[in-house]
XYZ file of C-alpha atoms in Angstrom:
685
model
C 5.431 -80.329 43.279
C 3.830 -79.540 39.914
C 3.482 -83.248 39.103
C 1.843 -83.890 42.478
C -0.653 -81.046 41.998
C -1.523 -82.248 38.498
C -1.903 -85.829 39.769
C -4.361 -84.691 42.454
C -6.300 -82.694 39.852
C -6.412 -85.710 37.533
C -7.637 -87.892 40.402
C -10.507 -85.505 41.114
C -11.583 -85.905 37.485
C -10.936 -89.644 37.365
C -12.950 -90.691 40.427
C -16.386 -89.555 39.162
C -15.408 -90.706 35.668
C -14.796 -94.238 36.990
C -18.277 -94.371 38.482
C -19.780 -92.799 35.365
C -18.099 -95.370 33.129
C -18.884 -98.379 35.326
C -22.639 -97.861 35.753
C -23.772 -98.309 32.106
C -21.494 -101.303 31.575
C -22.963 -102.952 34.671
C -26.430 -102.618 33.137
C -25.675 -103.928 29.657
C -25.943 -107.621 30.453
C -28.456 -107.512 33.270
C -32.163 -108.201 33.289
C -34.743 -110.083 31.221
C -33.260 -110.166 27.774
C -33.131 -112.251 24.666
C -30.826 -111.606 21.726
C -33.015 -108.944 20.130
C -33.508 -107.064 23.392
C -29.806 -107.265 24.150
C -28.983 -105.515 20.885
C -31.747 -102.960 21.445
C -30.418 -102.226 24.913
C -26.913 -101.478 23.584
C -28.218 -98.970 21.037
C -30.712 -97.303 23.361
C -28.423 -97.018 26.343
C -25.429 -95.666 24.498
C -27.751 -93.255 22.710
C -29.215 -92.065 26.018
C -25.736 -91.733 27.508
C -24.577 -89.608 24.570
C -27.713 -87.437 24.581
C -27.374 -86.749 28.293
C -23.711 -85.897 27.843
C -24.592 -83.627 24.909
C -27.114 -81.775 27.045
C -24.480 -81.286 29.732
C -21.826 -80.154 27.251
C -24.203 -77.569 25.772
C -25.786 -76.301 28.992
C -22.473 -75.948 30.828
C -21.028 -72.969 28.871
C -24.381 -71.519 27.783
C -26.368 -71.728 31.012
C -24.818 -73.217 34.152
C -21.416 -71.537 34.241
C -22.656 -68.047 33.227
C -25.439 -68.120 35.821
C -23.854 -70.074 38.679
C -20.094 -69.786 38.284
C -17.519 -72.589 38.494
C -17.798 -73.551 42.163
C -21.596 -73.786 42.439
C -21.808 -75.518 39.054
C -19.342 -78.171 40.195
C -21.302 -78.812 43.389
C -24.586 -78.936 41.472
C -23.238 -81.477 38.980
C -21.894 -83.649 41.801
C -25.326 -83.568 43.466
C -27.089 -84.465 40.208
C -24.713 -87.401 39.686
C -25.354 -88.649 43.222
C -29.139 -88.353 42.906
C -29.185 -90.090 39.508
C -27.764 -93.266 41.062
C -30.883 -93.765 43.262
C -33.465 -94.497 40.515
C -30.834 -96.444 38.617
C -30.277 -98.798 41.566
C -34.026 -99.164 42.143
C -34.679 -100.095 38.512
C -31.761 -102.514 38.578
C -33.230 -104.281 41.635
C -36.530 -104.806 39.779
C -34.712 -106.152 36.739
C -32.771 -108.660 38.842
C -35.960 -110.027 40.406
C -37.171 -111.297 37.020
C -35.871 -114.551 35.502
C -33.253 -114.387 32.768
C -34.315 -115.899 29.452
C -31.806 -117.719 27.354
C -30.712 -116.220 24.082
C -31.744 -117.764 20.743
C -29.459 -118.401 17.820
C -27.503 -115.352 16.622
C -28.745 -113.365 13.670
C -25.789 -114.101 11.457
C -22.473 -115.876 11.648
C -19.476 -113.748 12.557
C -15.976 -115.210 12.160
C -14.401 -115.498 15.596
C -12.440 -112.456 16.696
C -9.998 -112.993 19.521
C -10.571 -111.022 22.690
C -7.297 -109.131 22.352
C -8.170 -108.111 18.801
C -11.603 -106.925 19.920
C -10.132 -104.764 22.654
C -7.422 -103.500 20.286
C -9.965 -102.450 17.643
C -12.103 -100.738 20.296
C -8.999 -98.973 21.610
C -8.144 -97.651 18.163
C -11.715 -96.455 17.623
C -11.494 -94.569 20.931
C -8.072 -93.144 20.087
C -9.167 -92.062 16.617
C -12.422 -90.540 17.866
C -10.757 -88.446 20.580
C -7.909 -87.460 18.259
C -10.376 -86.261 15.604
C -12.358 -84.330 18.203
C -9.172 -82.677 19.466
C -7.919 -81.777 15.976
C -11.246 -80.496 14.658
C -12.067 -78.469 17.791
C -8.676 -76.811 17.740
C -8.863 -75.993 14.032
C -12.403 -74.658 14.301
C -11.409 -72.555 17.295
C -8.718 -70.886 15.206
C -11.236 -70.149 12.428
C -14.355 -69.131 14.402
C -12.707 -68.088 17.680
C -11.736 -70.124 20.715
C -14.153 -70.110 23.644
C -15.889 -72.551 25.960
C -19.038 -71.960 23.916
C -17.345 -73.284 20.766
C -15.967 -76.232 22.735
C -19.394 -76.939 24.232
C -21.183 -76.806 20.874
C -18.535 -79.005 19.219
C -18.710 -81.571 22.022
C -22.501 -81.515 22.053
C -22.710 -81.972 18.275
C -20.289 -84.896 18.523
C -22.388 -86.563 21.205
C -25.696 -85.915 19.441
C -24.290 -87.532 16.307
C -23.128 -90.488 18.377
C -26.552 -90.787 20.013
C -28.373 -90.822 16.673
C -25.940 -93.383 15.320
C -26.175 -95.639 18.368
C -29.962 -95.588 18.191
C -29.796 -96.868 14.606
C -27.542 -99.849 15.372
C -30.298 -102.387 16.207
C -32.154 -101.655 12.968
C -28.947 -101.921 10.957
C -28.052 -105.290 12.476
C -31.580 -106.582 11.957
C -31.503 -105.566 8.288
C -27.937 -106.390 7.243
C -26.491 -108.558 9.978
C -23.764 -107.941 12.498
C -20.596 -108.241 10.426
C -21.826 -106.058 7.488
C -22.969 -103.451 9.996
C -19.507 -103.373 11.589
C -17.839 -103.112 8.176
C -20.167 -100.349 6.993
C -19.679 -98.474 10.253
C -15.915 -98.510 9.779
C -16.252 -97.514 6.141
C -18.624 -94.659 6.971
C -16.152 -93.484 9.610
C -13.331 -93.356 7.062
C -15.496 -91.423 4.578
C -16.563 -89.021 7.323
C -12.911 -88.364 8.160
C -12.355 -87.351 4.548
C -15.412 -85.091 4.778
C -14.067 -83.585 8.021
C -10.703 -82.798 6.425
C -12.339 -81.320 3.317
C -14.899 -79.123 5.094
C -12.292 -77.780 7.556
C -10.037 -76.888 4.638
C -12.934 -74.943 3.120
C -14.294 -73.524 6.401
C -12.619 -70.064 6.240
C -13.967 -69.455 2.733
C -17.434 -70.792 3.627
C -17.587 -68.639 6.761
C -16.483 -65.507 4.914
C -19.141 -66.133 2.260
C -21.878 -66.622 4.860
C -20.884 -63.524 6.850
C -20.685 -61.520 3.633
C -24.287 -62.383 2.773
C -25.601 -60.410 5.740
C -23.515 -57.283 5.172
C -21.754 -55.062 7.638
C -24.830 -54.640 9.837
C -25.388 -58.353 10.359
C -23.103 -58.595 13.370
C -25.817 -60.109 15.583
C -25.869 -63.131 13.257
C -22.134 -63.808 13.452
C -22.199 -65.910 16.608
C -25.139 -68.141 15.492
C -23.540 -68.624 12.070
C -20.221 -69.617 13.589
C -21.823 -72.029 16.024
C -23.925 -73.553 13.243
C -20.759 -74.002 11.187
C -19.218 -75.902 14.110
C -22.176 -78.287 14.074
C -21.990 -78.714 10.287
C -18.328 -79.687 10.584
C -18.661 -82.064 13.527
C -22.081 -83.724 13.238
C -21.567 -85.851 10.066
C -18.282 -87.302 11.272
C -19.753 -88.039 14.709
C -22.672 -89.872 13.098
C -20.196 -92.309 11.580
C -17.845 -92.626 14.537
C -20.787 -92.970 16.943
C -22.048 -96.135 15.263
C -18.739 -98.014 15.525
C -18.630 -98.822 19.261
C -22.332 -99.816 19.546
C -21.926 -101.941 16.409
C -18.929 -103.705 17.932
C -20.760 -104.337 21.203
C -23.991 -105.499 19.564
C -22.219 -107.461 16.829
C -19.797 -109.307 19.071
C -22.034 -109.748 22.153
C -25.416 -111.193 21.216
C -26.591 -112.579 24.536
C -26.722 -111.116 28.038
C -23.955 -113.372 29.325
C -21.424 -112.432 26.620
C -22.420 -108.798 26.917
C -21.911 -108.951 30.686
C -18.425 -110.407 30.185
C -17.215 -108.453 27.164
C -18.871 -105.032 27.479
C -16.534 -103.859 30.223
C -13.409 -104.925 28.325
C -14.504 -103.373 25.044
C -15.676 -100.150 26.653
C -12.485 -99.952 28.731
C -10.428 -100.429 25.572
C -12.363 -97.614 23.913
C -11.894 -95.229 26.850
C -8.225 -96.035 27.450
C -7.544 -95.759 23.734
C -9.294 -92.389 23.727
C -7.121 -91.134 26.579
C -3.946 -92.347 24.876
C -5.033 -90.879 21.542
C -5.756 -87.495 23.078
C -2.373 -87.415 24.817
C -0.343 -88.663 21.839
C -1.980 -86.368 19.318
C -2.217 -83.384 21.643
C 1.333 -83.523 22.986
C 3.247 -84.983 20.060
C 1.576 -85.398 16.655
C -0.122 -81.980 16.466
C 2.857 -79.864 17.638
C 5.421 -81.836 15.666
C 3.625 -82.563 12.393
C 0.622 -80.236 12.176
C -3.136 -80.639 11.916
C -3.206 -81.826 8.305
C -0.760 -84.638 8.983
C -2.644 -85.596 12.137
C -5.878 -86.004 10.150
C -3.991 -88.071 7.583
C -2.590 -90.356 10.286
C -6.045 -91.083 11.709
C -7.394 -91.753 8.219
C -4.440 -93.970 7.286
C -4.745 -96.193 10.361
C -8.510 -96.448 9.874
C -7.925 -97.489 6.267
C -5.486 -100.217 7.324
C -7.966 -101.555 9.883
C -10.713 -101.627 7.250
C -8.533 -103.423 4.724
C -7.522 -105.958 7.351
C -11.144 -106.615 8.267
C -12.210 -106.771 4.636
C -9.523 -109.275 3.737
C -10.429 -111.718 6.481
C -12.649 -113.430 3.916
C -9.890 -113.349 1.301
C -8.334 -110.727 -0.955
C -10.512 -111.678 -3.903
C -13.750 -111.255 -1.944
C -12.549 -107.891 -0.609
C -11.735 -106.610 -4.088
C -15.164 -107.675 -5.331
C -17.025 -106.041 -2.439
C -18.779 -103.018 -4.048
C -19.464 -101.203 -0.785
C -15.832 -101.401 0.264
C -14.499 -100.228 -3.086
C -17.047 -97.398 -3.396
C -16.384 -96.181 0.113
C -12.617 -96.287 -0.314
C -12.784 -94.330 -3.565
C -15.035 -91.696 -1.993
C -12.741 -91.363 1.035
C -9.671 -91.023 -1.191
C -11.412 -88.339 -3.255
C -12.337 -86.348 -0.149
C -8.864 -86.588 1.382
C -7.300 -85.612 -1.959
C -9.602 -82.602 -2.292
C -8.784 -81.556 1.271
C -5.062 -81.832 0.580
C -5.329 -79.655 -2.513
C -7.280 -76.951 -0.641
C -5.476 -77.176 2.693
C -3.926 -73.833 3.653
C -2.406 -73.810 7.144
C -1.745 -70.076 6.932
C -5.402 -69.277 6.159
C -6.644 -71.637 8.875
C -4.521 -69.721 11.376
C -5.256 -66.239 10.016
C -7.978 -65.414 12.548
C -10.911 -65.055 10.149
C -13.152 -64.334 13.151
C -11.092 -61.176 13.817
C -11.285 -59.716 10.313
C -13.001 -56.372 9.872
C -16.699 -56.824 9.183
C -16.772 -54.129 6.532
C -14.022 -55.872 4.553
C -15.846 -59.191 4.910
C -19.129 -57.679 3.706
C -17.454 -56.074 0.684
C -15.622 -59.281 -0.227
C -12.209 -57.611 0.127
C -11.109 -59.379 3.315
C -9.661 -62.519 1.729
C -7.996 -60.595 -1.079
C -6.486 -58.200 1.447
C -5.109 -61.066 3.504
C -3.668 -62.746 0.418
C -1.784 -59.544 -0.321
C 0.241 -60.280 2.811
C 3.212 -62.608 2.874
C 3.045 -65.391 5.447
C 6.671 -66.135 6.258
C 6.212 -68.583 9.130
C 3.572 -71.100 10.227
C 4.173 -73.406 13.163
C 1.927 -75.752 15.137
C 2.256 -75.131 18.851
C 1.122 -77.125 21.850
C -1.961 -74.904 22.209
C -2.391 -73.069 18.912
C -0.987 -72.286 15.489
C 1.629 -69.499 15.387
C 2.309 -67.486 12.241
C 4.200 -64.404 11.077
C 2.653 -62.143 8.418
C 4.327 -59.356 6.468
C 1.705 -56.749 5.473
C 3.599 -54.299 3.289
C 0.509 -52.237 2.418
C 0.035 -51.593 6.150
C 3.776 -51.274 6.802
C 3.359 -53.828 9.588
C 4.669 -57.242 10.561
C 2.279 -59.347 12.648
C 2.715 -62.308 14.969
C -0.484 -64.359 15.315
C -1.256 -67.024 17.911
C -4.416 -69.016 17.293
C -5.527 -66.368 14.787
C -5.146 -63.488 17.265
C -2.548 -60.763 16.718
C -0.222 -60.947 19.739
C 2.564 -58.700 18.457
C 3.156 -56.167 15.687
C 5.991 -53.872 14.610
C 6.414 -51.442 11.675
C 8.393 -52.607 8.677
C 9.743 -49.088 8.156
C 9.817 -47.133 11.472
C 9.844 -43.850 9.556
C 6.438 -44.450 7.956
C 2.909 -44.732 9.324
C 2.053 -48.236 10.527
C -0.741 -50.315 12.047
C 1.698 -51.661 14.629
C 0.662 -51.666 18.275
C 3.952 -50.224 19.542
C 2.686 -47.588 22.032
C 1.100 -50.163 24.316
C 4.003 -52.607 24.236
C 6.679 -49.944 24.727
C 4.708 -48.372 27.592
C 4.382 -51.763 29.249
C 8.171 -52.070 29.159
C 9.045 -48.649 30.588
C 6.230 -48.070 33.115
C 7.961 -50.285 35.735
C 10.856 -47.796 35.608
C 8.659 -44.670 35.741
C 6.329 -46.021 38.431
C 8.759 -48.240 40.335
C 12.383 -48.489 41.359
C 13.642 -49.241 37.851
C 16.020 -51.915 39.121
C 16.058 -55.432 40.526
C 14.152 -58.490 39.299
C 11.480 -58.007 36.607
C 8.969 -60.622 35.420
C 6.959 -60.349 32.194
C 3.902 -62.589 31.792
C 3.362 -63.240 28.092
C 5.942 -62.962 25.337
C 3.822 -61.751 22.400
C 6.023 -60.338 19.667
C 8.811 -59.700 22.176
C 8.492 -55.892 22.081
C 7.507 -55.513 25.747
C 10.413 -57.649 26.931
C 12.768 -55.757 24.618
C 11.567 -52.388 25.928
C 11.923 -53.581 29.511
C 15.457 -54.822 28.842
C 16.316 -51.448 27.332
C 14.972 -49.351 30.228
C 15.217 -51.614 33.284
C 18.363 -52.081 35.350
C 18.536 -55.744 36.268
C 17.666 -59.245 35.048
C 14.431 -59.782 33.105
C 12.447 -63.039 33.064
C 9.631 -63.773 30.604
C 7.064 -66.524 31.084
C 5.078 -67.806 28.082
C 2.558 -70.653 27.913
C 3.125 -71.426 24.171
C 6.747 -72.426 23.318
C 6.046 -72.073 19.591
C 5.989 -68.270 20.028
C 9.675 -68.305 20.966
C 10.493 -70.695 18.106
C 8.771 -68.334 15.661
C 10.729 -65.306 16.915
C 13.979 -67.292 16.897
C 13.470 -68.434 13.277
C 14.917 -66.600 10.250
C 11.397 -65.287 9.555
C 11.231 -63.950 13.105
C 14.644 -62.319 12.773
C 13.521 -60.588 9.575
C 10.088 -59.466 10.817
C 11.031 -58.617 14.443
C 14.762 -57.737 14.208
C 15.067 -55.705 17.422
C 13.111 -58.282 19.416
C 15.055 -61.197 17.933
C 18.374 -59.576 18.816
C 17.230 -58.919 22.397
C 15.714 -62.334 23.058
C 18.375 -64.469 21.389
C 21.757 -62.658 21.468
C 24.764 -64.592 20.239
C 26.503 -64.322 23.615
C 23.515 -65.914 25.390
C 22.913 -62.891 27.615
C 19.229 -62.519 26.754
C 16.335 -62.629 29.201
C 15.381 -65.873 30.921
C 12.495 -67.595 29.126
C 10.168 -69.910 31.053
C 7.467 -71.896 29.262
C 4.675 -72.547 31.737
C 1.279 -71.338 32.863
C 1.840 -68.055 34.708
C -0.591 -68.745 37.537
C 0.920 -72.149 38.251
C 4.395 -70.624 38.268
C 3.488 -67.785 40.639
C 1.636 -70.137 42.973
C 4.565 -72.551 43.116
C 7.481 -70.093 43.169
C 7.487 -67.733 46.158
C 10.208 -65.551 44.685
C 9.741 -61.801 45.148
C 9.838 -59.526 42.122
C 10.513 -55.788 41.933
C 8.165 -55.467 38.966
C 5.628 -57.745 37.273
C 4.305 -56.918 33.805
C 1.237 -58.828 32.655
C 0.232 -58.732 28.983
C -2.390 -61.476 28.587
C -4.581 -62.124 25.581
C -8.159 -60.890 25.506
C -10.157 -61.381 28.737
C -12.885 -63.414 27.009
C -10.501 -66.278 26.135
C -10.618 -69.346 28.442
C -6.907 -69.292 29.294
C -6.755 -65.501 29.735
C -9.902 -64.793 31.769
C -8.339 -66.004 35.060
C -5.608 -63.337 34.651
C -8.192 -60.545 35.041
C -9.675 -61.644 38.370
C -9.243 -60.570 41.977
C -7.576 -63.882 42.869
C -4.858 -63.329 40.281
C -4.279 -59.708 41.289
C -3.936 -60.795 44.927
C -1.405 -63.417 43.827
C 0.603 -60.792 41.922
C 0.574 -58.486 44.948
C 1.932 -61.276 47.180
C 4.795 -61.914 44.754
C 5.914 -58.273 44.694
C 8.851 -57.177 46.831
C 8.354 -54.109 49.084
C 7.979 -51.123 46.772
C 7.355 -53.426 43.800
C 5.087 -52.361 40.931
C 2.452 -54.298 38.957
C 1.688 -53.293 35.353
C -1.333 -54.865 33.617
C -2.492 -54.525 30.000
C -6.240 -54.542 29.329
C -7.936 -54.541 25.916
C -11.211 -52.619 25.810
C -12.581 -53.764 22.466
C -15.401 -56.319 22.620
C -16.076 -55.733 26.319
C -18.591 -53.293 27.780
C -18.285 -50.745 30.604
C -19.676 -53.178 33.230
C -16.982 -55.774 32.486
C -14.204 -53.181 32.455
C -15.509 -51.646 35.691
C -15.561 -55.071 37.351
C -11.942 -55.690 36.323
C -10.971 -52.267 37.672
C -12.677 -53.040 40.981
C -10.820 -56.364 41.187
C -7.514 -54.566 40.543
C -8.341 -51.875 43.115
C -8.994 -54.611 45.657
C -5.370 -55.700 45.418
C -3.877 -52.280 44.649
C -5.859 -49.432 46.284
C -3.369 -46.909 44.836
C -4.067 -48.013 41.251
C -3.766 -45.594 38.330
C -4.613 -45.943 34.667
C -2.751 -44.974 31.470
C -4.047 -44.831 27.903
C -1.438 -45.657 25.236
C -1.806 -43.051 22.457
C -3.957 -44.040 19.510
C -5.152 -47.388 20.920
C -8.329 -48.906 22.340
C -6.448 -50.226 25.360
C -5.442 -49.147 28.851
C -2.667 -50.077 31.249
C -3.389 -50.445 34.959
C -0.550 -49.797 37.406
C -0.466 -50.698 41.087
C 2.114 -50.467 43.841
C 5.455 -48.782 43.282
C 5.973 -45.248 44.506
C 3.153 -43.081 43.117
C 4.896 -39.769 43.750
C 4.456 -37.202 40.915
C 7.886 -35.629 41.456
C 9.679 -38.957 41.532
C 7.688 -40.126 38.492
C 8.877 -37.041 36.594
C 12.503 -37.755 37.526
C 12.260 -41.417 36.537
C 10.779 -40.512 33.161
C 13.964 -38.609 32.269
C 16.248 -41.601 32.798
C 18.383 -42.359 29.770
C 16.940 -45.840 29.186
C 13.358 -44.572 29.374
C 13.987 -41.663 26.988
C 15.839 -43.829 24.449
C 13.203 -46.564 24.539
C 10.243 -44.197 24.166
C 12.049 -42.613 21.205
C 11.260 -45.812 19.249
C 7.816 -44.265 18.681
C 9.273 -41.243 16.858
C 7.561 -38.034 17.924
C 4.752 -39.386 20.124
C 4.646 -37.742 23.537
C 4.398 -39.886 26.655
C 0.807 -39.565 27.949
C -0.156 -38.392 31.432
C -2.130 -40.576 33.817
C -5.694 -40.987 32.538
C -7.247 -41.667 35.954
C -5.934 -42.036 39.491
C -7.277 -44.392 42.142
C -10.041 -42.009 43.301
C -11.288 -41.463 39.764
C -11.125 -45.203 38.989
C -13.056 -46.025 42.139
C -15.812 -43.462 41.454
C -16.162 -44.455 37.823
C -16.202 -48.217 38.456
C -18.847 -47.933 41.164
C -21.139 -46.159 38.709
C -20.458 -48.383 35.693
C -20.116 -51.849 37.272
C -23.851 -52.523 36.985
C -23.724 -55.602 39.169
C -20.957 -57.215 37.113
C -18.558 -57.553 40.014
C -19.983 -60.870 41.237
C -18.303 -63.891 39.699
C -16.008 -61.916 37.413
C -14.337 -64.939 35.839
C -17.691 -66.467 34.936
C -18.778 -63.207 33.304
C -15.566 -62.847 31.306
C -14.995 -66.455 30.353
C -18.545 -67.682 29.855
C -20.757 -64.683 29.020
C -18.531 -62.455 26.892
C -18.215 -65.009 24.059
C -22.023 -64.841 23.809
C -22.261 -61.050 24.033
C -19.244 -60.173 21.932
C -18.647 -60.881 18.263
C -21.271 -58.331 17.227
C -18.857 -56.007 15.484
C -19.113 -53.531 18.365
C -15.939 -51.816 19.573
C -16.859 -49.867 22.700
C -13.317 -48.833 23.613
C -13.920 -45.227 22.522
C -17.058 -45.002 24.654
C -15.249 -46.420 27.692
C -12.255 -44.110 27.297
C -14.439 -41.010 26.918
C -16.494 -41.966 29.939
C -13.415 -42.641 32.046
C -11.750 -39.407 30.913
C -14.877 -37.366 31.637
C -15.301 -39.006 35.022
C -11.679 -38.380 35.968
C -11.752 -34.714 34.941
C -15.119 -34.124 36.610
C -13.868 -35.370 39.932
C -10.892 -33.034 40.094
C-alpha cells in the first residue's frame, strides 16, 4: 500500500516533469540556424530555463506559498505551465516555416567521442550536480536552520549560477574552441567542489563572526545574513557546474541536425544521472559515510573523469598542460584545507539556535567547545549528536542542530534539562485517560517521554520516529552513558522494550486503522517543514479518528519563536477536533501541552494522579509539584478567538512558509503568551 501511494505521488511529479524536459530539447535543433546560432541557442535557452526555474524556486517559499497556500499554488503553477505552451507552439510554427540553412565547418576539431561515452559523461555531471546540491543544502540547513526558505534560496542560487554560466558558453567556445571549453568547465567544476567543501567547513565560524558584528540587538539582520551566506556557498560552485552541460551540448553538437539528434540523449543522461545521484547519495552514501566523505566521492570521480579526458591526447601532453596542472593543484589545496578544518560535531551543533547574547560577546563557540561531543552520526534526514555539557549539568541529544532531548547529568543538582515537559507528556495519558491499553508516542527524542510512559502506563507502548539514527544514537555506548534510564527502557537485555517503528507518523496513521487508547505527539518546532503538518486541523482530526472510545490525545507545543496569532490558530485547530481540550504548562518552561479526549472529570483526575506509577515517575523531578490545568476548553476558546488575528486560514502555510521569515529575530514570546493565557483563563472564571 505504501509503495503504491508513493508511486502515484511520484507519477504526479513525473508527468509535468516529462513535458517540461521535452519542450526545450525539441527546440534546440529547430529553426533557421547555422553553427554559430546553434551554439548561441544552447547557451541562451539553458540560461533562460535556469533563470525561470530560479525565479520559481525563490518565489515559491517567499511569496506564493505564504500568500496562496499549497493547493491554490499547485493549481496556479499548473495553469501557468499550460498557458506557457501556447506562445511556445506559435513561435515554433513560425520557425518551421523558414528554410533551414546548412551548417559551416566546425570551429575546432574535437576527437570523436562515442555516443555512449557522451551520455555517460552527461549522466555523471547530472549525478554529481544533484549530489552536491543535496549535500550542501543539508549541511547549510543544519548550520543556518532548515526551512523551505533556505531550500528555495539555495536552489535559486544554484540555478542563477547555472544561468550565468550557460549564457557564457558561446563566448567561451568562440574564444577558446569547443574542447578547451569542455576541459576548462570540468576543471572549474572540480575547483568549485573544493571551494564548496572548504567554505562549508568554515561556515559556522563565518556565520558566528558575522552575527557577532551586529551585537545582541541585530536580530532583524540574522535572517538576511543567513540567506546571503547560503548564496555565497552555493553560487560559485553552481557557476562552474552550470557551464558543463551547455559546453557538452554546444561542443559536441555544432549543427542543427546533430543537436536535434543528440540533445535529447545528452539531456536525458544528465537528468537520469541526477535522479540516480540524488537517490544513491541521499539514501546510502550520506547516511552510511557522512557528508565529508560524500563530498570527497564527488570530487574523486570528477578528478578521474578530468584525468581521463586530459590524457586522451597522451600522458605527456596532459602533464605539460598548465591549466590542468594549476587547476588540479588548486583543487587539492582546497580539499586539503577543508579536510583539516572539517568538524562534523560543529556542523551539527545548531549554530542558528545559539543564544544571541553569547554570539555577540564571542563566548558562544568557546562555550560549545567546553562541551564533550560523545556521538555524531549521519542519519537519513539529519545529523544526530550527543553532547555532554558538564557546566550546565546536562546531556543533550541534537537532531539537525536542534535539541530534541536533554537529561541532567546529576539529578540532585540544578540542570538545563527539559525534564518537566517530557515527564508530563508520559504521565498525562494516565491522569487524563484510562491509564491502560495501547499507547502510541509520535517522536522519540531523547527517549524520556517513552520511558515515563512505560513507567506509568499499564500496557504496551509503541514509539514511531522518522529518523532511525536517533535510536542508533541512544543504543550506542555514548547513548547509554548520557541517557542511562532511557537506554535501559528502550533497549532492555530481555528484549521487552517498547515497539519502535521508523516511519513518517502521518503516513503510518493514515495507513494503519488501529485504535489507540492514548496518542502522545512530541514533534519538533512547528516552523520546520516536516513538523508543521503535525500542528494542523487535518492531523488533529486524524489523531481523533485513531483513538479508541475514551482515548486521550496529548500534544506538545513549543511557544518560543511563534507569536500569539500562530499559537491561537493551533489552539483553534486542536479545539476543532477536541472540543473538550485543556492546556497544561510544564513548570519552568516556555512550552504547553494540549490534551483532548479522555475523561475530563476533576475527581477522577485526582484519583489517577495518585497511582503508584504516576507518583514514582513524577518523583524523577525531585521536589517539583505537578501543575494544575492552565486553561480549560472555555478559556482556550475565548482566548484564541481574541488572539487569532486572522491566522486561522491556511494554518500550515502560515507555520511552514511564513514563520521562517518572521522568526529568527531573537524574540522569545513564550512568556507573553503564557501570561496572556493565564490572565484570560482566570478572568473568565
